[in-house]
């Protein structure tokens, strides 16, 4: 029987599996930026991001964070628990970069006094806008209790990942998380954590080792993903 494609996004394909409570996430080499206006391919990105995301989700599980990951089943595919995803992206920022520099005039690389949390609405037709907790409340996207839990989890994930990357001479500048609810109603980390969804800088030189190399045409894009994989596998 042909596997059934449930959903195809910009960077991943979600496949049905024989198990109704599990899906397979296949990571693609396709890359987009600026709401899909810029399109391209990053050779071997699918395989590298699948591996990086699997390693990081496993690390988080070891630190008591529930994640969607069941196991890696192909080099570009992760078997995952099916989740009912919240339509919200959670961004954690340790240093200023990207949209916060444009929005508020922060200088790139400026350290935040403490980790900063932001929420974005997952809605391509609106361009995934920044939203406040008042907006989340009014739109009834996430209950207050769930929001508090998501904020706690995001900060804990930041602690674990920042330490892990620091040991590999990488600065975790910022990253994006997506959460969902499992069949039992638990809040679980979903989607992926990879150089597509994080800003990662070499701690010594501050060289960018993430998707900004693609977004900003900086060159050495594949090399950056390979470098992150090599350091994460150590
Ligand atoms: P931003 O500076 O563009 O708001 O991005 C913050 C972080 O979120 C950065 O590490 C990249 C990640 N991100 C995604 O994973 N998906 C997205 O669609 C966007 C806009 C950012
Ligand atoms: N992935 C998003 C897009 O395709 C944005 C980004 O990562 O820059 O537009």
PDB file of C-alpha atoms and ligand atoms in Angstrom:
ATOM      1  CA  UNK A   1       0.000   0.000   0.000  1.00  0.00           C
ATOM      2  CA  UNK A   2       1.273   3.515  -0.865  1.00  0.00           C
ATOM      3  CA  UNK A   3       1.830   5.643   2.218  1.00  0.00           C
ATOM      4  CA  UNK A   4      -0.744   8.412   2.511  1.00  0.00           C
ATOM      5  CA  UNK A   5       0.499  11.986   2.487  1.00  0.00           C
ATOM      6  CA  UNK A   6      -1.389  13.895   5.191  1.00  0.00           C
ATOM      7  CA  UNK A   7       0.209  17.297   4.685  1.00  0.00           C
ATOM      8  CA  UNK A   8       3.049  18.885   2.758  1.00  0.00           C
ATOM      9  CA  UNK A   9       4.612  22.004   4.226  1.00  0.00           C
ATOM     10  CA  UNK A  10       7.499  24.168   3.082  1.00  0.00           C
ATOM     11  CA  UNK A  11      10.192  22.042   4.688  1.00  0.00           C
ATOM     12  CA  UNK A  12       8.482  18.767   5.670  1.00  0.00           C
ATOM     13  CA  UNK A  13       6.000  16.133   4.493  1.00  0.00           C
ATOM     14  CA  UNK A  14       3.767  14.415   7.060  1.00  0.00           C
ATOM     15  CA  UNK A  15       2.862  10.793   6.219  1.00  0.00           C
ATOM     16  CA  UNK A  16       0.243   8.552   7.807  1.00  0.00           C
ATOM     17  CA  UNK A  17       1.565   5.330   9.367  1.00  0.00           C
ATOM     18  CA  UNK A  18      -0.112   2.007  10.215  1.00  0.00           C
ATOM     19  CA  UNK A  19      -0.533   3.302  13.733  1.00  0.00           C
ATOM     20  CA  UNK A  20      -3.378   5.875  13.989  1.00  0.00           C
ATOM     21  CA  UNK A  21      -1.621   7.787  16.787  1.00  0.00           C
ATOM     22  CA  UNK A  22       1.672   8.164  14.921  1.00  0.00           C
ATOM     23  CA  UNK A  23       2.830  10.071  11.842  1.00  0.00           C
ATOM     24  CA  UNK A  24       6.098  10.132   9.923  1.00  0.00           C
ATOM     25  CA  UNK A  25       7.796  13.505   9.400  1.00  0.00           C
ATOM     26  CA  UNK A  26       9.991  13.583   6.294  1.00  0.00           C
ATOM     27  CA  UNK A  27      12.446  16.498   6.183  1.00  0.00           C
ATOM     28  CA  UNK A  28      12.925  18.096   2.746  1.00  0.00           C
ATOM     29  CA  UNK A  29      15.913  19.867   1.187  1.00  0.00           C
ATOM     30  CA  UNK A  30      13.542  22.671   0.096  1.00  0.00           C
ATOM     31  CA  UNK A  31      14.081  25.983   1.838  1.00  0.00           C
ATOM     32  CA  UNK A  32      11.909  29.083   1.878  1.00  0.00           C
ATOM     33  CA  UNK A  33      12.220  32.440   3.573  1.00  0.00           C
ATOM     34  CA  UNK A  34      10.195  35.635   3.951  1.00  0.00           C
ATOM     35  CA  UNK A  35       6.806  33.866   3.893  1.00  0.00           C
ATOM     36  CA  UNK A  36       7.783  31.700   0.978  1.00  0.00           C
ATOM     37  CA  UNK A  37       8.808  34.614  -1.270  1.00  0.00           C
ATOM     38  CA  UNK A  38      12.377  33.308  -1.474  1.00  0.00           C
ATOM     39  CA  UNK A  39      12.664  29.678  -2.537  1.00  0.00           C
ATOM     40  CA  UNK A  40      15.622  27.375  -2.885  1.00  0.00           C
ATOM     41  CA  UNK A  41      17.183  24.042  -2.027  1.00  0.00           C
ATOM     42  CA  UNK A  42      19.888  23.276   0.465  1.00  0.00           C
ATOM     43  CA  UNK A  43      21.589  19.997  -0.486  1.00  0.00           C
ATOM     44  CA  UNK A  44      21.376  17.313   2.240  1.00  0.00           C
ATOM     45  CA  UNK A  45      19.375  19.626   4.543  1.00  0.00           C
ATOM     46  CA  UNK A  46      16.595  17.048   4.991  1.00  0.00           C
ATOM     47  CA  UNK A  47      18.925  14.353   6.263  1.00  0.00           C
ATOM     48  CA  UNK A  48      20.966  16.739   8.415  1.00  0.00           C
ATOM     49  CA  UNK A  49      17.927  18.440   9.996  1.00  0.00           C
ATOM     50  CA  UNK A  50      16.224  15.098  10.701  1.00  0.00           C
ATOM     51  CA  UNK A  51      19.354  13.911  12.509  1.00  0.00           C
ATOM     52  CA  UNK A  52      19.896  17.189  14.408  1.00  0.00           C
ATOM     53  CA  UNK A  53      16.238  17.375  15.446  1.00  0.00           C
ATOM     54  CA  UNK A  54      16.245  13.721  16.590  1.00  0.00           C
ATOM     55  CA  UNK A  55      19.366  14.279  18.708  1.00  0.00           C
ATOM     56  CA  UNK A  56      17.973  17.473  20.293  1.00  0.00           C
ATOM     57  CA  UNK A  57      14.523  15.989  20.999  1.00  0.00           C
ATOM     58  CA  UNK A  58      16.195  12.968  22.615  1.00  0.00           C
ATOM     59  CA  UNK A  59      18.326  15.307  24.742  1.00  0.00           C
ATOM     60  CA  UNK A  60      15.199  17.175  25.861  1.00  0.00           C
ATOM     61  CA  UNK A  61      13.427  13.884  26.704  1.00  0.00           C
ATOM     62  CA  UNK A  62      16.421  13.009  28.898  1.00  0.00           C
ATOM     63  CA  UNK A  63      15.784  16.299  30.718  1.00  0.00           C
ATOM     64  CA  UNK A  64      12.129  15.485  31.344  1.00  0.00           C
ATOM     65  CA  UNK A  65      10.541  17.387  28.433  1.00  0.00           C
ATOM     66  CA  UNK A  66       7.851  15.430  26.548  1.00  0.00           C
ATOM     67  CA  UNK A  67       8.431  15.525  22.805  1.00  0.00           C
ATOM     68  CA  UNK A  68       6.709  14.177  19.748  1.00  0.00           C
ATOM     69  CA  UNK A  69       9.671  11.987  18.770  1.00  0.00           C
ATOM     70  CA  UNK A  70       9.254   8.207  18.776  1.00  0.00           C
ATOM     71  CA  UNK A  71      12.327   7.245  16.720  1.00  0.00           C
ATOM     72  CA  UNK A  72      14.253   7.980  13.551  1.00  0.00           C
ATOM     73  CA  UNK A  73      13.077   5.494  10.891  1.00  0.00           C
ATOM     74  CA  UNK A  74      14.891   6.715   7.755  1.00  0.00           C
ATOM     75  CA  UNK A  75      17.796   9.097   7.413  1.00  0.00           C
ATOM     76  CA  UNK A  76      15.391  11.949   6.537  1.00  0.00           C
ATOM     77  CA  UNK A  77      12.316  10.718   8.452  1.00  0.00           C
ATOM     78  CA  UNK A  78      11.246  10.715  12.110  1.00  0.00           C
ATOM     79  CA  UNK A  79       8.388   8.670  13.508  1.00  0.00           C
ATOM     80  CA  UNK A  80       6.357  10.990  15.751  1.00  0.00           C
ATOM     81  CA  UNK A  81       3.357  10.966  18.038  1.00  0.00           C
ATOM     82  CA  UNK A  82       0.373  12.643  16.410  1.00  0.00           C
ATOM     83  CA  UNK A  83      -0.409  15.941  18.159  1.00  0.00           C
ATOM     84  CA  UNK A  84      -3.173  18.500  17.979  1.00  0.00           C
ATOM     85  CA  UNK A  85      -0.935  21.522  17.367  1.00  0.00           C
ATOM     86  CA  UNK A  86      -1.549  24.971  18.860  1.00  0.00           C
ATOM     87  CA  UNK A  87      -1.684  27.601  16.081  1.00  0.00           C
ATOM     88  CA  UNK A  88       1.077  29.551  17.805  1.00  0.00           C
ATOM     89  CA  UNK A  89       4.864  29.671  17.422  1.00  0.00           C
ATOM     90  CA  UNK A  90       6.923  30.404  20.514  1.00  0.00           C
ATOM     91  CA  UNK A  91      10.216  32.228  19.929  1.00  0.00           C
ATOM     92  CA  UNK A  92      12.906  32.384  22.611  1.00  0.00           C
ATOM     93  CA  UNK A  93      15.605  35.047  22.226  1.00  0.00           C
ATOM     94  CA  UNK A  94      18.922  35.164  24.111  1.00  0.00           C
ATOM     95  CA  UNK A  95      20.595  37.652  21.756  1.00  0.00           C
ATOM     96  CA  UNK A  96      18.999  40.113  19.353  1.00  0.00           C
ATOM     97  CA  UNK A  97      18.775  39.057  15.700  1.00  0.00           C
ATOM     98  CA  UNK A  98      16.267  38.923  12.879  1.00  0.00           C
ATOM     99  CA  UNK A  99      12.818  40.412  13.249  1.00  0.00           C
ATOM    100  CA  UNK A 100      13.377  42.000  16.674  1.00  0.00           C
ATOM    101  CA  UNK A 101      16.192  44.119  15.214  1.00  0.00           C
ATOM    102  CA  UNK A 102      13.913  45.339  12.420  1.00  0.00           C
ATOM    103  CA  UNK A 103      10.923  45.805  14.731  1.00  0.00           C
ATOM    104  CA  UNK A 104      12.539  47.479  17.729  1.00  0.00           C
ATOM    105  CA  UNK A 105      15.949  48.635  16.526  1.00  0.00           C
ATOM    106  CA  UNK A 106      18.042  46.240  18.631  1.00  0.00           C
ATOM    107  CA  UNK A 107      21.629  45.910  17.463  1.00  0.00           C
ATOM    108  CA  UNK A 108      22.324  42.429  16.110  1.00  0.00           C
ATOM    109  CA  UNK A 109      24.122  40.353  18.720  1.00  0.00           C
ATOM    110  CA  UNK A 110      23.089  42.438  21.745  1.00  0.00           C
ATOM    111  CA  UNK A 111      22.542  40.124  24.740  1.00  0.00           C
ATOM    112  CA  UNK A 112      19.083  40.111  26.289  1.00  0.00           C
ATOM    113  CA  UNK A 113      19.024  40.827  30.042  1.00  0.00           C
ATOM    114  CA  UNK A 114      17.042  37.597  30.397  1.00  0.00           C
ATOM    115  CA  UNK A 115      15.628  35.129  27.852  1.00  0.00           C
ATOM    116  CA  UNK A 116      12.764  36.786  26.002  1.00  0.00           C
ATOM    117  CA  UNK A 117       9.605  34.974  24.900  1.00  0.00           C
ATOM    118  CA  UNK A 118       7.485  36.012  21.934  1.00  0.00           C
ATOM    119  CA  UNK A 119       4.392  34.473  20.365  1.00  0.00           C
ATOM    120  CA  UNK A 120       3.563  34.443  16.664  1.00  0.00           C
ATOM    121  CA  UNK A 121       0.263  33.418  15.094  1.00  0.00           C
ATOM    122  CA  UNK A 122       0.648  30.552  12.643  1.00  0.00           C
ATOM    123  CA  UNK A 123      -1.310  31.977   9.738  1.00  0.00           C
ATOM    124  CA  UNK A 124       0.407  32.255   6.347  1.00  0.00           C
ATOM    125  CA  UNK A 125      -2.337  34.507   4.960  1.00  0.00           C
ATOM    126  CA  UNK A 126      -1.553  37.054   7.707  1.00  0.00           C
ATOM    127  CA  UNK A 127       2.234  36.556   7.424  1.00  0.00           C
ATOM    128  CA  UNK A 128       2.584  34.867  10.865  1.00  0.00           C
ATOM    129  CA  UNK A 129       2.295  38.114  12.883  1.00  0.00           C
ATOM    130  CA  UNK A 130       3.699  38.743  16.373  1.00  0.00           C
ATOM    131  CA  UNK A 131       0.833  38.477  18.876  1.00  0.00           C
ATOM    132  CA  UNK A 132       0.404  39.410  22.528  1.00  0.00           C
ATOM    133  CA  UNK A 133      -1.051  37.235  25.268  1.00  0.00           C
ATOM    134  CA  UNK A 134      -4.164  39.429  25.128  1.00  0.00           C
ATOM    135  CA  UNK A 135      -4.568  38.432  21.471  1.00  0.00           C
ATOM    136  CA  UNK A 136      -4.105  34.762  22.358  1.00  0.00           C
ATOM    137  CA  UNK A 137      -6.762  35.127  25.037  1.00  0.00           C
ATOM    138  CA  UNK A 138      -9.240  36.966  22.824  1.00  0.00           C
ATOM    139  CA  UNK A 139      -8.789  34.478  19.976  1.00  0.00           C
ATOM    140  CA  UNK A 140      -8.957  31.582  22.487  1.00  0.00           C
ATOM    141  CA  UNK A 141      -5.854  29.990  20.959  1.00  0.00           C
ATOM    142  CA  UNK A 142      -4.325  28.642  24.187  1.00  0.00           C
ATOM    143  CA  UNK A 143      -5.862  28.668  27.677  1.00  0.00           C
ATOM    144  CA  UNK A 144      -4.143  30.628  30.437  1.00  0.00           C
ATOM    145  CA  UNK A 145      -3.025  27.474  32.275  1.00  0.00           C
ATOM    146  CA  UNK A 146      -1.657  25.967  29.049  1.00  0.00           C
ATOM    147  CA  UNK A 147       0.102  29.243  28.250  1.00  0.00           C
ATOM    148  CA  UNK A 148       1.853  29.261  31.622  1.00  0.00           C
ATOM    149  CA  UNK A 149       2.942  25.658  31.076  1.00  0.00           C
ATOM    150  CA  UNK A 150       4.175  26.438  27.553  1.00  0.00           C
ATOM    151  CA  UNK A 151       6.186  29.411  28.851  1.00  0.00           C
ATOM    152  CA  UNK A 152       7.738  27.253  31.583  1.00  0.00           C
ATOM    153  CA  UNK A 153       8.620  24.536  29.068  1.00  0.00           C
ATOM    154  CA  UNK A 154      10.079  27.026  26.558  1.00  0.00           C
ATOM    155  CA  UNK A 155      12.413  28.504  29.202  1.00  0.00           C
ATOM    156  CA  UNK A 156      13.473  25.044  30.404  1.00  0.00           C
ATOM    157  CA  UNK A 157      14.154  23.983  26.800  1.00  0.00           C
ATOM    158  CA  UNK A 158      16.230  27.155  26.402  1.00  0.00           C
ATOM    159  CA  UNK A 159      18.322  26.246  29.471  1.00  0.00           C
ATOM    160  CA  UNK A 160      18.983  22.703  28.251  1.00  0.00           C
ATOM    161  CA  UNK A 161      19.747  23.679  24.658  1.00  0.00           C
ATOM    162  CA  UNK A 162      21.853  26.746  25.528  1.00  0.00           C
ATOM    163  CA  UNK A 163      24.075  24.606  27.751  1.00  0.00           C
ATOM    164  CA  UNK A 164      24.302  21.787  25.168  1.00  0.00           C
ATOM    165  CA  UNK A 165      25.275  24.182  22.380  1.00  0.00           C
ATOM    166  CA  UNK A 166      27.702  26.130  24.591  1.00  0.00           C
ATOM    167  CA  UNK A 167      29.589  22.867  25.241  1.00  0.00           C
ATOM    168  CA  UNK A 168      29.964  22.666  21.447  1.00  0.00           C
ATOM    169  CA  UNK A 169      31.188  26.258  21.114  1.00  0.00           C
ATOM    170  CA  UNK A 170      27.867  27.417  19.661  1.00  0.00           C
ATOM    171  CA  UNK A 171      25.827  30.406  20.833  1.00  0.00           C
ATOM    172  CA  UNK A 172      22.080  29.705  20.821  1.00  0.00           C
ATOM    173  CA  UNK A 173      20.936  33.150  19.676  1.00  0.00           C
ATOM    174  CA  UNK A 174      17.220  32.419  19.262  1.00  0.00           C
ATOM    175  CA  UNK A 175      14.866  29.647  18.215  1.00  0.00           C
ATOM    176  CA  UNK A 176      11.256  28.792  17.480  1.00  0.00           C
ATOM    177  CA  UNK A 177       9.152  26.081  19.147  1.00  0.00           C
ATOM    178  CA  UNK A 178       5.745  24.592  18.390  1.00  0.00           C
ATOM    179  CA  UNK A 179       3.678  22.705  20.943  1.00  0.00           C
ATOM    180  CA  UNK A 180       0.647  20.436  20.680  1.00  0.00           C
ATOM    181  CA  UNK A 181      -1.583  18.255  22.814  1.00  0.00           C
ATOM    182  CA  UNK A 182      -1.405  14.459  22.743  1.00  0.00           C
ATOM    183  CA  UNK A 183      -4.394  12.099  23.012  1.00  0.00           C
ATOM    184  CA  UNK A 184      -4.138  12.180  26.823  1.00  0.00           C
ATOM    185  CA  UNK A 185      -4.206  16.000  26.886  1.00  0.00           C
ATOM    186  CA  UNK A 186      -0.514  16.494  27.728  1.00  0.00           C
ATOM    187  CA  UNK A 187       1.380  19.457  26.285  1.00  0.00           C
ATOM    188  CA  UNK A 188       4.122  18.038  24.076  1.00  0.00           C
ATOM    189  CA  UNK A 189       6.914  19.675  22.061  1.00  0.00           C
ATOM    190  CA  UNK A 190       6.365  19.105  18.338  1.00  0.00           C
ATOM    191  CA  UNK A 191       7.705  20.073  14.915  1.00  0.00           C
ATOM    192  CA  UNK A 192      11.530  20.324  14.774  1.00  0.00           C
ATOM    193  CA  UNK A 193      14.606  22.007  16.227  1.00  0.00           C
ATOM    194  CA  UNK A 194      17.255  22.518  13.568  1.00  0.00           C
ATOM    195  CA  UNK A 195      19.332  25.228  11.872  1.00  0.00           C
ATOM    196  CA  UNK A 196      16.093  26.065   9.993  1.00  0.00           C
ATOM    197  CA  UNK A 197      14.389  27.033  13.259  1.00  0.00           C
ATOM    198  CA  UNK A 198      17.303  28.321  15.368  1.00  0.00           C
ATOM    199  CA  UNK A 199      19.953  30.979  15.029  1.00  0.00           C
ATOM    200  CA  UNK A 200      23.272  29.372  15.901  1.00  0.00           C
ATOM    201  CA  UNK A 201      26.545  31.305  15.889  1.00  0.00           C
ATOM    202  CA  UNK A 202      30.065  30.031  16.402  1.00  0.00           C
ATOM    203  CA  UNK A 203      30.799  31.214  19.948  1.00  0.00           C
ATOM    204  CA  UNK A 204      34.302  32.408  19.060  1.00  0.00           C
ATOM    205  CA  UNK A 205      33.896  34.076  15.676  1.00  0.00           C
ATOM    206  CA  UNK A 206      30.088  34.629  15.738  1.00  0.00           C
ATOM    207  CA  UNK A 207      29.958  33.093  12.246  1.00  0.00           C
ATOM    208  CA  UNK A 208      26.351  32.247  11.393  1.00  0.00           C
ATOM    209  CA  UNK A 209      25.737  28.474  11.225  1.00  0.00           C
ATOM    210  CA  UNK A 210      22.021  28.485  10.366  1.00  0.00           C
ATOM    211  CA  UNK A 211      19.351  29.360   7.821  1.00  0.00           C
ATOM    212  CA  UNK A 212      20.308  33.053   7.877  1.00  0.00           C
ATOM    213  CA  UNK A 213      23.098  32.020   5.443  1.00  0.00           C
ATOM    214  CA  UNK A 214      20.312  31.113   2.982  1.00  0.00           C
ATOM    215  CA  UNK A 215      17.977  33.995   3.903  1.00  0.00           C
ATOM    216  CA  UNK A 216      20.743  36.566   3.453  1.00  0.00           C
ATOM    217  CA  UNK A 217      22.732  34.876   0.638  1.00  0.00           C
ATOM    218  CA  UNK A 218      25.856  34.572   2.773  1.00  0.00           C
ATOM    219  CA  UNK A 219      27.213  31.451   1.011  1.00  0.00           C
ATOM    220  CA  UNK A 220      28.525  28.238   2.629  1.00  0.00           C
ATOM    221  CA  UNK A 221      24.963  27.219   3.455  1.00  0.00           C
ATOM    222  CA  UNK A 222      25.391  23.411   3.232  1.00  0.00           C
ATOM    223  CA  UNK A 223      28.676  23.695   5.106  1.00  0.00           C
ATOM    224  CA  UNK A 224      26.938  25.453   8.004  1.00  0.00           C
ATOM    225  CA  UNK A 225      24.325  22.686   8.394  1.00  0.00           C
ATOM    226  CA  UNK A 226      27.080  20.068   8.206  1.00  0.00           C
ATOM    227  CA  UNK A 227      29.122  21.933  10.833  1.00  0.00           C
ATOM    228  CA  UNK A 228      26.147  22.033  13.228  1.00  0.00           C
ATOM    229  CA  UNK A 229      25.480  18.314  12.700  1.00  0.00           C
ATOM    230  CA  UNK A 230      29.134  17.465  13.345  1.00  0.00           C
ATOM    231  CA  UNK A 231      29.220  19.473  16.570  1.00  0.00           C
ATOM    232  CA  UNK A 232      25.826  18.166  17.766  1.00  0.00           C
ATOM    233  CA  UNK A 233      26.907  14.537  17.168  1.00  0.00           C
ATOM    234  CA  UNK A 234      29.976  14.968  19.408  1.00  0.00           C
TER     235      UNK A 234
HETATM  236  P1  LIG B   1      12.653  36.035  13.574  1.00  0.00           P
HETATM  237  O1  LIG B   1      13.834  36.801  14.055  1.00  0.00           O
HETATM  238  O2  LIG B   1      12.503  36.058  12.092  1.00  0.00           O
HETATM  239  O3  LIG B   1      11.390  36.403  14.286  1.00  0.00           O
HETATM  240  O4  LIG B   1      12.949  34.510  13.930  1.00  0.00           O
HETATM  241  C1  LIG B   1      13.161  34.078  15.255  1.00  0.00           C
HETATM  242  C2  LIG B   1      13.573  32.618  15.260  1.00  0.00           C
HETATM  243  O5  LIG B   1      12.524  31.799  14.785  1.00  0.00           O
HETATM  244  C3  LIG B   1      14.766  32.290  14.353  1.00  0.00           C
HETATM  245  O6  LIG B   1      15.610  31.377  15.032  1.00  0.00           O
HETATM  246  C4  LIG B   1      14.167  31.634  13.153  1.00  0.00           C
HETATM  247  C5  LIG B   1      12.916  31.009  13.672  1.00  0.00           C
HETATM  248  N1  LIG B   1      11.829  31.034  12.689  1.00  0.00           N
HETATM  249  C6  LIG B   1      11.266  29.847  12.268  1.00  0.00           C
HETATM  250  O7  LIG B   1      11.649  28.769  12.686  1.00  0.00           O
HETATM  251  N2  LIG B   1      10.238  29.920  11.364  1.00  0.00           N
HETATM  252  C7  LIG B   1       9.774  31.077  10.874  1.00  0.00           C
HETATM  253  O8  LIG B   1       8.846  31.077  10.050  1.00  0.00           O
HETATM  254  C8  LIG B   1      10.373  32.303  11.322  1.00  0.00           C
HETATM  255  C9  LIG B   1       9.909  33.631  10.805  1.00  0.00           C
HETATM  256  C10 LIG B   1      11.395  32.229  12.231  1.00  0.00           C
HETATM  257  N1  LIG B   2      10.121  29.425   6.890  1.00  0.00           N
HETATM  258  C1  LIG B   2       9.534  30.713   6.728  1.00  0.00           C
HETATM  259  C2  LIG B   2       9.122  30.963   5.287  1.00  0.00           C
HETATM  260  O1  LIG B   2       9.215  30.205   4.413  1.00  0.00           O
HETATM  261  C3  LIG B   2      10.329  31.869   7.222  1.00  0.00           C
HETATM  262  C4  LIG B   2      11.780  31.751   7.565  1.00  0.00           C
HETATM  263  O2  LIG B   2      12.230  30.751   8.084  1.00  0.00           O
HETATM  264  O3  LIG B   2      12.500  32.745   7.351  1.00  0.00           O
HETATM  265  O4  LIG B   2       8.688  31.984   4.940  1.00  0.00           O
END
